[in-house]
XYZ file of C-alpha atoms in Angstrom:
617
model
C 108.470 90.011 131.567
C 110.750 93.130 131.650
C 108.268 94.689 129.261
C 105.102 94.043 131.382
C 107.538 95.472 134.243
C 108.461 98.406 131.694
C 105.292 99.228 131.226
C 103.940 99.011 134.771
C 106.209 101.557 135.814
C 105.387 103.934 132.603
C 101.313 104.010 133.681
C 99.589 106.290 135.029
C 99.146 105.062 138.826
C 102.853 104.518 139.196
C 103.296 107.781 137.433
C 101.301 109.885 140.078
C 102.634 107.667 142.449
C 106.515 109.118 141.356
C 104.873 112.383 141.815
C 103.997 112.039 145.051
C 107.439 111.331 146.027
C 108.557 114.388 144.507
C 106.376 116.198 146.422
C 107.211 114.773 149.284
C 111.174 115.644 148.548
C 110.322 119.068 147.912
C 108.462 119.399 151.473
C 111.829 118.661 152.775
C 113.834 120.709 150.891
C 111.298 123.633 151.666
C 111.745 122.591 155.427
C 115.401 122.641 155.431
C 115.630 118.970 156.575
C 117.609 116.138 155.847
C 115.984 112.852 155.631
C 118.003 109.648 156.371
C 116.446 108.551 152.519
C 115.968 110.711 149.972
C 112.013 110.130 148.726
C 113.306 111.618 145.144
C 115.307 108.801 144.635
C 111.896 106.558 144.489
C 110.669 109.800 141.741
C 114.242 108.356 139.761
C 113.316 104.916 139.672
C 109.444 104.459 139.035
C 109.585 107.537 136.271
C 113.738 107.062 135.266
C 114.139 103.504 134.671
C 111.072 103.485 131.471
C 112.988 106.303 129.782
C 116.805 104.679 129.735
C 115.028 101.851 128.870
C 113.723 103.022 126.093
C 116.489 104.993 125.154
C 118.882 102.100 124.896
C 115.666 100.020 123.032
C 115.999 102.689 120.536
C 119.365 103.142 119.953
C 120.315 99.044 120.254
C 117.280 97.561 117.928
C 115.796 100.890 115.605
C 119.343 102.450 115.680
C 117.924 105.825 116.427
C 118.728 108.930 118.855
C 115.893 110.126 120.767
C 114.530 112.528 123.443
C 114.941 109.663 125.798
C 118.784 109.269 125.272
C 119.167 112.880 125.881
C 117.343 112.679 128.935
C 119.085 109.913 130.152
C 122.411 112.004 129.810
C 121.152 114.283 131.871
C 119.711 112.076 134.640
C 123.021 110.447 135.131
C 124.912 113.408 135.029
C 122.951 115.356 137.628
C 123.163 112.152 139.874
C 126.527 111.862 139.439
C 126.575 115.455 140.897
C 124.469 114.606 143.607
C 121.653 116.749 142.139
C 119.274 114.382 142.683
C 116.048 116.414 142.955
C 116.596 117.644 139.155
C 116.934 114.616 137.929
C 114.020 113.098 139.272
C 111.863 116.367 137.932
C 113.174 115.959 134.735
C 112.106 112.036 134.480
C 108.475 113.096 136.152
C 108.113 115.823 133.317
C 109.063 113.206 130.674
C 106.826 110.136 131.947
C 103.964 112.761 131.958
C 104.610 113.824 128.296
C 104.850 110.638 127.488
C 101.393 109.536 129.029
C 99.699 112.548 126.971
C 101.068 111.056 124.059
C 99.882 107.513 124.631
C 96.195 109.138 125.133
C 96.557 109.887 121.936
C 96.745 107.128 120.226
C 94.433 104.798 119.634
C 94.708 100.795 120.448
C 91.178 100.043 119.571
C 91.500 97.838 115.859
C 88.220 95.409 116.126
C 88.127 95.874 112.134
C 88.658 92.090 111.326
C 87.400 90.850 113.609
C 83.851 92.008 112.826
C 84.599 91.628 108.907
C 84.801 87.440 110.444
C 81.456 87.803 111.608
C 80.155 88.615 108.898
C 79.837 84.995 107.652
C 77.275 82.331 109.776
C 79.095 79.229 111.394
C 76.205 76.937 109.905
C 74.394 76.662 106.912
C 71.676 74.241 105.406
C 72.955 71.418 103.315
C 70.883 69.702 100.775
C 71.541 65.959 100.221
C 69.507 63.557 98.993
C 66.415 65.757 98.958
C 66.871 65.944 102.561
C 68.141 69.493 104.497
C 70.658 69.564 107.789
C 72.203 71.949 109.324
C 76.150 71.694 109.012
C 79.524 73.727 110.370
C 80.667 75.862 107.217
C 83.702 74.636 108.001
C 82.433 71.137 107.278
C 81.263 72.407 103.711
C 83.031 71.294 100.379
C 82.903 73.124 97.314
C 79.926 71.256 94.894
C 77.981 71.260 98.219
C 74.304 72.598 97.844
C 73.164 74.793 100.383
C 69.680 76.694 100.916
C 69.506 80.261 101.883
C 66.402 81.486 103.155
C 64.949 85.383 103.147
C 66.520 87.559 105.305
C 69.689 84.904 106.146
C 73.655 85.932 105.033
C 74.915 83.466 102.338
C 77.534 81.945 103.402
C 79.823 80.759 100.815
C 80.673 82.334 97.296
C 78.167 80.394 95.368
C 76.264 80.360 92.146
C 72.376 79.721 91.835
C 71.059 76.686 90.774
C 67.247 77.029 91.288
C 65.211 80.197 93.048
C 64.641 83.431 92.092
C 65.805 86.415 94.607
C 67.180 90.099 95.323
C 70.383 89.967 97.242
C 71.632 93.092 99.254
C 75.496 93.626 98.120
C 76.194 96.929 99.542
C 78.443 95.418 102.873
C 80.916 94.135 99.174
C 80.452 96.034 96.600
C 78.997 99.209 98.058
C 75.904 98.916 95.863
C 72.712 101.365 96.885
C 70.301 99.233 95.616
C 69.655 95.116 95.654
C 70.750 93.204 92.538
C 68.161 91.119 91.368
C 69.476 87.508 90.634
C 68.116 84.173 89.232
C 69.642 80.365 88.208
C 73.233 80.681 87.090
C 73.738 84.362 88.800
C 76.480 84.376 91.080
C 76.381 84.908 95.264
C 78.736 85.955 97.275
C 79.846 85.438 101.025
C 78.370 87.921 103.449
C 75.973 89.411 101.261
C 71.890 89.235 102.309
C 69.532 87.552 100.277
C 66.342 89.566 100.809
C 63.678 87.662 99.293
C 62.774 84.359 97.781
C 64.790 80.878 99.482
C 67.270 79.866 96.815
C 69.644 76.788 96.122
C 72.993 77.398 95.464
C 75.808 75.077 94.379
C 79.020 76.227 96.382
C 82.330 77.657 94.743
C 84.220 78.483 97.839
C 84.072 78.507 101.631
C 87.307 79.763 102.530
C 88.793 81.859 99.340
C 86.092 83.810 99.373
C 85.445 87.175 98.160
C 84.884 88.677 101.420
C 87.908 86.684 102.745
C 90.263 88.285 100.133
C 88.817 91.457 101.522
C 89.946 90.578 104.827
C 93.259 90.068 103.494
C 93.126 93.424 102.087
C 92.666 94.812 105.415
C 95.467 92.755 107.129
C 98.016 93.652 104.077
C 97.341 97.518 104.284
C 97.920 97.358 108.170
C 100.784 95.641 108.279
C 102.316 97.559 105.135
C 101.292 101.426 106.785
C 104.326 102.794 107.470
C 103.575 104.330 111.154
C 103.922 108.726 111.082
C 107.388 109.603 112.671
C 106.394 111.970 115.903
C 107.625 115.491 115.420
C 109.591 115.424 118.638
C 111.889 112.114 117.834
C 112.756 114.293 114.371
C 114.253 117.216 116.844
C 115.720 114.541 118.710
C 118.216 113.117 116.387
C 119.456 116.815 116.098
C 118.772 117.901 120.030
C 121.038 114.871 121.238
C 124.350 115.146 119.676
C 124.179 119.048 120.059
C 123.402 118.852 124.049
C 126.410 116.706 124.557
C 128.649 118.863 121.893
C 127.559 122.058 124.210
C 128.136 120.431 127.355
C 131.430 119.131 126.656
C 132.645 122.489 125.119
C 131.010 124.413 128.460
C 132.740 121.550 130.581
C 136.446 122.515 128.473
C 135.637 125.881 128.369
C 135.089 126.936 132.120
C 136.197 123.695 133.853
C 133.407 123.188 135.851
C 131.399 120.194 135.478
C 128.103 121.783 137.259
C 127.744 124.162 134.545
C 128.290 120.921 131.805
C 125.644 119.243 134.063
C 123.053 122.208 133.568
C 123.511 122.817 130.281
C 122.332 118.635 129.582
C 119.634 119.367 132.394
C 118.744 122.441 130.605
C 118.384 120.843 127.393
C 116.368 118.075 128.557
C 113.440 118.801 125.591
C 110.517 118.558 128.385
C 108.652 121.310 127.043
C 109.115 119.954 123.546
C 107.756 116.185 124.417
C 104.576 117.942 125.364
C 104.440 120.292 122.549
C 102.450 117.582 120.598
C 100.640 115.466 122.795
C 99.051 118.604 124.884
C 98.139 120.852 121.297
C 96.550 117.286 119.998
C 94.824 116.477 123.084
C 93.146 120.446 122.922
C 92.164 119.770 119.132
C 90.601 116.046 119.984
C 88.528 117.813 122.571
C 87.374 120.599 119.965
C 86.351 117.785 117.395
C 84.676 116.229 119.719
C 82.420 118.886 120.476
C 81.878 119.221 116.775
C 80.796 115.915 116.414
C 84.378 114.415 114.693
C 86.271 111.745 116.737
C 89.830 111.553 115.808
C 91.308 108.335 117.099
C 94.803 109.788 117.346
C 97.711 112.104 117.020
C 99.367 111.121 114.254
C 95.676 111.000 112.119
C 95.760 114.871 112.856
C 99.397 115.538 112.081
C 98.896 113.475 108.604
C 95.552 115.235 107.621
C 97.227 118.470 107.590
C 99.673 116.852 104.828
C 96.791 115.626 102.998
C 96.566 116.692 99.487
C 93.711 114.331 97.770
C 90.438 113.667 99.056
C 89.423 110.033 97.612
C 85.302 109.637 98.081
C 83.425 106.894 98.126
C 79.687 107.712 96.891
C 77.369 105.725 97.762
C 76.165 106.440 101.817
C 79.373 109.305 101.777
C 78.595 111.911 99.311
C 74.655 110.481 99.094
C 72.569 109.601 101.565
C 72.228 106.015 101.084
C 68.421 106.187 101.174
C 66.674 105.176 97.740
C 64.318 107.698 96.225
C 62.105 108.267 93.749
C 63.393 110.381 91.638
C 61.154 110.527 88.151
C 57.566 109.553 87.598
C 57.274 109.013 83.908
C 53.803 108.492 82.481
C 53.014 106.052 79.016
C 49.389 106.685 79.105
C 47.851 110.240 78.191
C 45.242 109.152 80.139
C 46.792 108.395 83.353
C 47.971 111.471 85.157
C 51.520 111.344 87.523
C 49.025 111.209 90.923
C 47.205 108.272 89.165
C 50.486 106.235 88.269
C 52.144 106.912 91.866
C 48.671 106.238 93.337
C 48.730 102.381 91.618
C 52.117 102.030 92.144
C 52.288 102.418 96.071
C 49.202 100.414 96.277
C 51.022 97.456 95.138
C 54.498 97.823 96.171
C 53.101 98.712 99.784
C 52.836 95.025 100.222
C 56.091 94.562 99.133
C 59.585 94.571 101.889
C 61.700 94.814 98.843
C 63.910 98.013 99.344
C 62.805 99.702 95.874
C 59.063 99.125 96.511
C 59.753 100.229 100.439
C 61.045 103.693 98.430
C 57.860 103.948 95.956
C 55.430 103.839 99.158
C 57.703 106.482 100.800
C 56.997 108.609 98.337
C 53.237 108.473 98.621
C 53.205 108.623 102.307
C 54.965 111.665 101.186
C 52.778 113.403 98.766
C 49.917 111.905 100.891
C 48.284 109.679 98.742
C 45.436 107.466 99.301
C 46.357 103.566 98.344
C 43.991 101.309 96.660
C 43.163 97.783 97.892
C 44.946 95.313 96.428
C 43.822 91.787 95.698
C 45.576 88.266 94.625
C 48.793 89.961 95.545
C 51.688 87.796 94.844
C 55.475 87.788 94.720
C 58.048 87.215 92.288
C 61.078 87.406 93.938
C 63.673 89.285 91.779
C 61.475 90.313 88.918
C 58.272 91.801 90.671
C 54.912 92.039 92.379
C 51.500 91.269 90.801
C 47.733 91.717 91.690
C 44.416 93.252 91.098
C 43.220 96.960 91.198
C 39.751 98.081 90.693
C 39.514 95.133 88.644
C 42.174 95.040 86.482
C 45.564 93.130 86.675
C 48.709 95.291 87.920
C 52.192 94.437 87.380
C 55.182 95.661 88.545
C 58.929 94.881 88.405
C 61.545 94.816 85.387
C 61.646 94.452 81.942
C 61.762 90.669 81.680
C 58.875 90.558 84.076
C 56.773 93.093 81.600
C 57.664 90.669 79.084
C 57.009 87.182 80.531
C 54.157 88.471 81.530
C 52.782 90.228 78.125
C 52.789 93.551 79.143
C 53.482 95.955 75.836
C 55.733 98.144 75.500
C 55.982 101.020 72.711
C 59.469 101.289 70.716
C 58.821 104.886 72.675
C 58.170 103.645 75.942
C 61.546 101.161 75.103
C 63.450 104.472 74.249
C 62.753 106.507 77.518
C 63.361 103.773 79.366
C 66.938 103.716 78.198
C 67.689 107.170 78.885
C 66.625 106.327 82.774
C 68.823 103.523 82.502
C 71.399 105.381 81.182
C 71.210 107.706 84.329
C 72.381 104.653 86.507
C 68.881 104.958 87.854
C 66.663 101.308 89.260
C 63.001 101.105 87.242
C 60.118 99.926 88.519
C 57.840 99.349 85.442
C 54.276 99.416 85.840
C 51.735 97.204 83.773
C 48.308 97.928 83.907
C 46.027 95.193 81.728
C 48.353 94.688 79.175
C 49.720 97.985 79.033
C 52.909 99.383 80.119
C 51.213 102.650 81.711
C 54.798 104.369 83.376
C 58.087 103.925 85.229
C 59.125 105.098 88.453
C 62.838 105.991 88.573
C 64.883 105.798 91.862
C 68.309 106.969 92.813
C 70.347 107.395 96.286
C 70.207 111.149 96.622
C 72.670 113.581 96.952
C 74.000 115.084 100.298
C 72.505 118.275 100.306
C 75.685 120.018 101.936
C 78.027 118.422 99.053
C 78.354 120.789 96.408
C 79.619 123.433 99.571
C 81.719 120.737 100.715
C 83.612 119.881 97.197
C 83.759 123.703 96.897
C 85.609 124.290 100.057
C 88.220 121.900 99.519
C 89.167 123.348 96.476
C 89.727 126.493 97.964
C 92.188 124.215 100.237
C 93.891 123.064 97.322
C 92.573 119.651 97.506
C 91.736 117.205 94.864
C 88.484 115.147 95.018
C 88.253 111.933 93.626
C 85.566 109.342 93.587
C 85.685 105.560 93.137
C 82.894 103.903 93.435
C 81.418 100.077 93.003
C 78.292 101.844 91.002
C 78.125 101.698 87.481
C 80.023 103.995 85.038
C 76.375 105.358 83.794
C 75.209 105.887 87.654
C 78.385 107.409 88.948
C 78.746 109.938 85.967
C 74.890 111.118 86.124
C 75.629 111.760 90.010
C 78.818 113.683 89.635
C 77.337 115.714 86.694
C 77.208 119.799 88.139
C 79.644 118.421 90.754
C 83.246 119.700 91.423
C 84.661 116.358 90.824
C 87.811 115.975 88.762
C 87.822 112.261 88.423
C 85.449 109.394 88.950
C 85.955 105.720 88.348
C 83.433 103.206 88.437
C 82.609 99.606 88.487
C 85.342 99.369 91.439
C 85.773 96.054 93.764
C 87.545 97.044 97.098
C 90.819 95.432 95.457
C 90.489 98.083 92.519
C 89.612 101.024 95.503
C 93.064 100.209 96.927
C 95.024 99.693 93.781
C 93.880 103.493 92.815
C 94.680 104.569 96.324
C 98.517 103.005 95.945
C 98.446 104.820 92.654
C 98.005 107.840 93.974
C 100.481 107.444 96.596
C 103.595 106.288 94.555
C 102.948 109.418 91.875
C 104.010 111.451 95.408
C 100.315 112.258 96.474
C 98.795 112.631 100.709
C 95.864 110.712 100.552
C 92.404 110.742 102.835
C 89.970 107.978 102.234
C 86.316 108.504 102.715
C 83.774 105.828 103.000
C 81.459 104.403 104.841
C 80.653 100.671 103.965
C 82.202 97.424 105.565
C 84.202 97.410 100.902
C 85.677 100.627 102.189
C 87.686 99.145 104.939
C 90.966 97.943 102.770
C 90.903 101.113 101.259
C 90.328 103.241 104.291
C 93.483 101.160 106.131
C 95.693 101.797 102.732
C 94.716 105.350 102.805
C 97.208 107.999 104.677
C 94.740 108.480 106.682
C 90.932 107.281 106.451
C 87.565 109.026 107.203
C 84.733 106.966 107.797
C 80.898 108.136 108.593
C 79.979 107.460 111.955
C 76.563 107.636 111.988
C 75.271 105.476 108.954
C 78.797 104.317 108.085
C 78.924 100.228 109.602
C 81.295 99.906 112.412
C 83.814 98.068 110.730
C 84.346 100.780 108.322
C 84.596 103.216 111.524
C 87.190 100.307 113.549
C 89.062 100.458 110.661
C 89.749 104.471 109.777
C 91.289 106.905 111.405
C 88.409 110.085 112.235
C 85.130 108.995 112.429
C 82.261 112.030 111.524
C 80.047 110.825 114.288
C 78.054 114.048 113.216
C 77.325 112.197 109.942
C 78.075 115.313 108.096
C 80.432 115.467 105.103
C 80.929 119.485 105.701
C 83.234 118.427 108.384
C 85.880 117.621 105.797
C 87.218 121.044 105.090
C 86.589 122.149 109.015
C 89.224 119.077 109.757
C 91.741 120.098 107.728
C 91.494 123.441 108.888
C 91.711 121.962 112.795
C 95.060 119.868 111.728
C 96.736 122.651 109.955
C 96.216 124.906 112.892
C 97.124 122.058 115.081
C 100.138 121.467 113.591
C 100.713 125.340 113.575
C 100.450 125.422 117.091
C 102.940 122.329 117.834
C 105.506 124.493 115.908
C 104.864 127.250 117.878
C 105.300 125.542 120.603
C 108.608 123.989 119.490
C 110.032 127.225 118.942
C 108.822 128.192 122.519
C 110.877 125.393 124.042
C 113.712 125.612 121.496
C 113.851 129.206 122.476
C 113.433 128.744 125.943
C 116.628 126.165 125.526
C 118.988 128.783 123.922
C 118.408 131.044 126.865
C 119.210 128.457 129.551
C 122.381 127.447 127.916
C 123.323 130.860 127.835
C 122.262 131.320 131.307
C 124.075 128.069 132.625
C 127.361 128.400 130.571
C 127.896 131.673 132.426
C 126.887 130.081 136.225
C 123.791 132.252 136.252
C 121.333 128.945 136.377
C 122.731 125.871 138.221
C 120.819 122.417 137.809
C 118.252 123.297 140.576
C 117.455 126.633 138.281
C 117.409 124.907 135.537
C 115.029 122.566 136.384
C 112.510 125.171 137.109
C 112.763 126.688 133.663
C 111.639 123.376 132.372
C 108.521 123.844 134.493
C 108.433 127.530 133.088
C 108.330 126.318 129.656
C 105.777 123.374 129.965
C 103.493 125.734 131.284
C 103.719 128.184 128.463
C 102.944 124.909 125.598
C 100.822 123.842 127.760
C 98.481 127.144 127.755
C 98.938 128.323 123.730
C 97.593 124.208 123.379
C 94.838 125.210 125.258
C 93.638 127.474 122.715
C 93.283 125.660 120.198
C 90.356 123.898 122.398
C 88.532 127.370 123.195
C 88.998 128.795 118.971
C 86.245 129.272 116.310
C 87.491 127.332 113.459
């Protein structure tokens, strides 16, 4: 209840309301009256009683000296003094400071709460040849359950009749479908794309995809939380305000000079040091298409010393290509093989074929009519063309379906495999006539991008749940110093920890719903905003809304100047400081005076911040 109270008092309505007051107290005081009730003494209360509480909360349960302590010295001392107007000024200053601050940071975690969604409340249960639909949370593993085309399996499952391409990319972070078959294994919250299979279940609630959610959860609770810049000065400021005082009280003998120099020393200009230079830098990366979520993401980018990537839809596009045409027959030409191949994949949804008649549409090529079309789901398409049978799909459908295949053709197919690359093979009679290869392709503004960092002295790193052959053909001519592949988001966060106990500042990129442990384990985590799923943005800390991956280097440039300009401003206010106490130890400023100079001083952070919003970086 206190709290709530607390809190209440702390917001912004009751904040402008305190101000309002002061206002008010300052109209008399400019009028030369008297009122029967001082208005400033409302100021006191509404904007007073949230900093001594949190000054004793502090020092009582975290055992730490803060700004709030110091300013609670000084409240109570000028009160006791019956300079009530600068102690009310001093707690407006500090509630406002404190309101920037909270702007900064960000509340918003939705994260797991999507990753839950991810899995459908019902499924179809098979028993005794008959299908209902049941609660998954009525499901027991052995249970047989029917997935149709286009639906989210449900539990982690393996196949036990059907044939089918599921989409694993939300898990694994895998560009392209993986074809599976009887005996393959499923996973929760994955898509099957094609053909309705049976599957026996394994799991409902260990699942895969619920171990990721623990992931998440762990990482979050473990992140230590960045310590702000200002409660650092404070455990110094504190004891050396009260040290000065006292001496100045010893020293002269008069207490209204002790009482200034704590007034004086109240660190207003340095609580809004940070929270006014990180509200000007959210505003410029906003405009340039980068949403920073809060404060302490900035401050912690600017310590960042690693760049860990994930590849697939963060340094590619996450849109499969074509990327070779590669002819068997001397007597087919490349126009001729794409020509047959987009003819029959056109009738096709499955995301490779999708690619193949992108391609023509393209180059502008004419299809061919296609008859007796038919599906295989998870091996390929068949049909007729001008006559003659056409197939097209993978090796074991070439071979169940007698298509040959030279020990040359065999050969060159192996070097595309090597390459990490999909293959669509194309049988033509009973001929293997060509391949199409297709990749995810590259960013085009990566290679820049890599090279900029460098020049920051940053280390890029990629894990990624491709294979080894895959994610070493794609970081080939790349400025990439390590790459590890094969990765599960458990293995993305071990790395990440890795990296972090051998001393290193570490920024996560991804952009997939896997990346999310890894982006919450991260120092701090980058997530694409545009393609990038929302769960992967809920649960990092800058979001490139602008989808682009050149706004990496133009970050860290923003956080370093940030943080430049915080320090700046800390030695304006520390500065500012030395002169009062000078100023009140010899009389010259009295608690009045010295009140103003905190005013003084809040305006000068408060204009260098500003700059920061209006610079070319």
């Amino acid at each position: 209840m206190l709290k709530e109270i607390i809190e209440f008092m702390a917001g912004v309505k009751m904040t402008i309301v305190s101000a309002a007051f002061l206002f008010i107290s300052l109209g008399f005081m400019i009028a030369g009256k008297q009122p029967t009730f001082d208005p400033i003494w409302l100021t006191i209360v509404i904007s007073g009683v949230p900093i001594v509480y949190r000054a004793f909360y502090k020092l009582i349960y975290v055992h730490a000296i803060s700004s709030p302590l110091l300013i609670t010295a000084a409240m109570a001392a000028a009160i006791a003094i019956g300079e009530l107007f600068a102690a009310g000024e001093v707690a407006l200053i500090m509630a406002v400071g404190e309101i920037l601050e909270d702007i900064t940071v960000d509340k918003a975690k939705r994260g797991l709460g999507r990753l839950l969604e991810l899995t459908p409340p019902e499924g179809r249960r098979i028993c005794g040849g008959k299908e209902s639909k049941v609660r998954m949370e009525d499901v027991q593993p052995g249970d047989i359950l029917r997935v149709l085309p286009g639906e989210t399996i449900p539990a982690d499952a393996i196949i036990i009749e059907g044939n089918t391409s599921v989409n694993q990319a939300a898990l694994t972070g895998e560009s392209i479908p993986v074809d599976k078959s009887a005996g393959d294994m499923v996973m929760a919250g994955t898509i099957n794309c094609f053909g309705a299979i049976d599957i026996k279940v394994s799991t409902v609630k260990d699942t895969y995809l619920q171990k990721m959610i623990n992931l998440v959860k762990e990482a979050q609770e473990n992140k230590a939380p960045t310590q702000k810049i200002v409660d650092r000065w404070a455990a110094i400021l504190v004891p050396t305000a009260m040290v000065i005082a006292l001496l100045t009280y010893f020293i002269t003998g008069e207490i209204i000079r002790a009482v200034t120099v704590l007034v004086v020393f109240c660190p207003c200009a340095l609580v809004l040091a940070t929270p006014t230079s990180i509200m000007a830098a959210i505003g410029h990366a906003t405009k340039n298409g980068v949403l920073i979520k809060s404060g302490a993401a900035l401050e912690e980018m600017g310590r960042v010393d690693t760049i860990v990537f994930d590849k697939t839809g963060t340094l590619t596009t996450g849109e499969i290509q074509v990327a070779d045409i590669v002819v068997f027959d001397k007597n087919i030409s490349e126009e001729k093989l794409l020509t047959l191949a987009a003819s029959i994949e056109a009738l096709s949804e499955h995301a490779l074929a999708q690619a193949v008649a992108n391609k023509a549409k393209q180059e502008n090529t004419a299809l061919l009519p296609v008859k007796n079309f038919q599906v295989f789901p998870g091996r390929g398409v068949s049909g007729q063309i001008e006559g003659k049978n056409i197939f097209a799909g993978n090796m074991a459908f070439m071979r169940d379906s007698n298509i040959v295949l030279s020990d040359e053709n065999k050969q060159q197919i192996q070097t595309l495999q090597a390459q990490g690359k999909a293959l669509i093979l194309l049988g033509y009679g009973d001929l293997c006539i060509g391949v199409l290869a297709l990749t995810d392709s590259r960013r085009p503004d990566i290679e820049n991008t890599l090279d900029l960092l460098q020049k920051e002295n940053i280390d890029s790193i990629v894990l990624t749940g491709d294979n080894e052959a895959a994610a070493h053909f794609f970081a080939r001519g790349l400025n990439i110093k390590h790459i590890f592949a094969d990765l599960l988001p458990q293995n993305k966060v071990e790395k990440i920890k890795e990296l972090q106990q051998n001393g290193r500042q570490v920024c996560m990129v991804g952009d997939g719903i896997n990346d999310a442990p890894a982006l919450k384990t991260a120092n701090i985590g980058v997530a694409m905003g545009n393609i990038g799923s929302d769960i992967a943005v809920d649960a990092a800390d800058v979001a490139l809304i602008n989808d682009r991956i050149s706004s990496l280097p133009y970050l860290k440039r923003l956080s370093n100047l940030t943080i430049k300009t915080i320090k700046v401003n800390i030695s304006i206010s520390m500065t500012l400081n030395f002169i009062g106490i000078i100023l009140s130890f010899y009389g010259i400023l009295g608690p009045m005076s010295g009140a103003i100079m905190h005013n003084v001083g809040s305006v000068f952070v408060i204009l260098n911040a500003s700059r920061i919003y209006h610079k070319e970086i």
